[in-house]
């Protein structure tokens, strides 16, 4: 912005000089401070009347009477412009009017022009306080209306841009009043418009704002901190007006009872407190409890006994240390509570021991009483026993209890009970006591003897020695003494008119079972009877067990050769034609054994054979057959010795000697060749008589056995049927020279001829058929077999 020059006077003096022209007039310009660098103030060439074209030649320059070069002249245009920003407050400190004086110098000819540049103020500075924080200490007892001087704010600007007024932040206690000094400066006084209370607000924070008159206005602030000084205007106060403390007896000396706390709203020494007993506190209380004057702690000073003194009353005073001391007080009541320091006691008044194990439920076993010297819950007691015991406690009267039987007792499970009765009070912690009652149970005969098995099977080998021990059959009885002593009996039973006690005996004390006779498997196969065990209690109890004696077979019977029949020690003579074909059945050896199936299995083999290539013997059925046809080299007489051996261990055997004589007469092989015999030959007569006798005895034995079996009270299911025949394993009967069999083992039967008899050959018959072998009629010579001949071998189903 270019300033317009103001000319107060203009005079031009032309001084004629040899070298220099001088000018005495002053050119005046006015500009605001803080103009931008490069701004044009005025055109000096035009204002001073200088030709712009000659400015360069005349070396125009500008001298400024200041420490900085704020302006300069453009030699091309003659403009006076700003070279550096001008700050009026810096250039003219504390001056209301600010001028910058300069000289414009020209050469050829020399001329000097005086220029005065007035720097006008702008509102570029905000008011500010010399101190940002103003601290004031004001007593809370200061009266309202009191004034307090505040440091004023300053503003480098002048005129209307200087400080115009002050503002105070909102406050209920303070206000300001603006004062104007002789130099026109303004300052503020802080006025207390309401009394202060430090206990209500100890510090007041205020903001003082100074505002100038510029447009726009600028402002500056200062913080005023008013600290309210305390006066002793508050008395001490306890947290509560009265305290009730529960203290247990026997509290340790020095233990803390209560810590009293009083407070004083004042500060400093005005709030420092001392605690003391008032005159209303008894000497006994002061002797029992100590009071710390500095912190208000009340502690136990002496041993406290509930029984001596139960309530302590005291009054405590708190005094501050202010100039004019103020006091506060409270009341303390200490209640002594009873401590659970006495154990409950239990006393056994009566007890019944021992008792029988069959004692009735709810029977009283013992009576006990309980007591506790403490009071309240510490003196209340609970009594109990273990829940696992078959007993219960029942209260009969105050503090008296009966011990009852709650469940049936069993001495065999537990012969003695240790019953611990425990009594516990309800104190904290609870105390207890206990007493133990030992209850012994007497045995009663309530258990029957028990055998470890319900059924005994005892194998006995036949041919045993009389008096041999068979087994030990014992029972157990969990009772005691005479209730436990057992006696063993054999329950009487008759078999074939024979008492069981004649066959067996048992030791009545230890249950050892003995055989009284020698048993024969071929006569007696098994025995079934009962043994009883009886205790000695009153009344006696008993139980029995079933015993099954099984007679085991021994290989004690030698095989009996029944075919071919021969007199004792004699040979069997047979005659066969020399033209016999290969494979022809010559003879069949049949032996029987009355032992058991295993021992009675018969095998056959040659003991002697004149020619091993001529005859063969089937080891299972005893058939002797030709292996080839006879030749002229073969001997006329052949001697065969056959041994029949059973399957026992050791094996038993019998032998038969067969003497074969060959004849030249041809014999025809028939499907059935009945020979004529003399039925009443001597040997056949003996055979008929022998077989008839054996059959008669066998029939009698079978009938007796059937009668005895029918008379049995409890026949054993496991017992096999009795077979008393000497040939019972073949399930056969020999009677009247006739042999009857159901065993397919005898699928063909050959009977030896008598001295003059011949052979009868039958074909095999179906399995399961019954064979009837009749006596063979005797004849004096060889005859043809005819269908009309008497049947010598029949079978039927």
PDB file of N, CA and C in Angstrom, residues 56 142 268 528 574 597 634 760 779:
ATOM      1  N   UNK A  56      19.657   6.294 -11.747  1.00  0.00           N
ATOM      2  CA  UNK A  56      20.802   5.399 -11.782  1.00  0.00           C
ATOM      3  C   UNK A  56      22.098   6.131 -11.904  1.00  0.00           C
ATOM      4  N   UNK A 142     -11.524 -14.921  57.104  1.00  0.00           N
ATOM      5  CA  UNK A 142     -11.566 -13.586  56.489  1.00  0.00           C
ATOM      6  C   UNK A 142     -13.016 -13.196  56.225  1.00  0.00           C
ATOM      7  N   UNK A 268      -3.435 -29.737  59.703  1.00  0.00           N
ATOM      8  CA  UNK A 268      -2.285 -29.375  60.507  1.00  0.00           C
ATOM      9  C   UNK A 268      -2.461 -29.791  61.947  1.00  0.00           C
ATOM     10  N   UNK A 528     -26.280-146.399  47.093  1.00  0.00           N
ATOM     11  CA  UNK A 528     -26.744-145.027  47.282  1.00  0.00           C
ATOM     12  C   UNK A 528     -27.340-144.925  48.683  1.00  0.00           C
ATOM     13  N   UNK A 574     -11.327-182.047  15.332  1.00  0.00           N
ATOM     14  CA  UNK A 574     -12.172-181.738  14.190  1.00  0.00           C
ATOM     15  C   UNK A 574     -11.620-182.483  12.972  1.00  0.00           C
ATOM     16  N   UNK A 597     -17.082-153.829  30.345  1.00  0.00           N
ATOM     17  CA  UNK A 597     -16.934-153.805  28.892  1.00  0.00           C
ATOM     18  C   UNK A 597     -15.481-153.677  28.478  1.00  0.00           C
ATOM     19  N   UNK A 634       1.092-181.330   2.759  1.00  0.00           N
ATOM     20  CA  UNK A 634       0.597-180.949   4.085  1.00  0.00           C
ATOM     21  C   UNK A 634       0.376-182.186   4.933  1.00  0.00           C
ATOM     22  N   UNK A 760     -22.345-177.459  12.774  1.00  0.00           N
ATOM     23  CA  UNK A 760     -23.482-176.812  12.131  1.00  0.00           C
ATOM     24  C   UNK A 760     -23.047-175.393  11.793  1.00  0.00           C
ATOM     25  N   UNK A 779     -24.905-187.886  15.786  1.00  0.00           N
ATOM     26  CA  UNK A 779     -25.057-188.923  14.750  1.00  0.00           C
ATOM     27  C   UNK A 779     -23.784-189.761  14.689  1.00  0.00           C
TER      28      UNK A 779
END
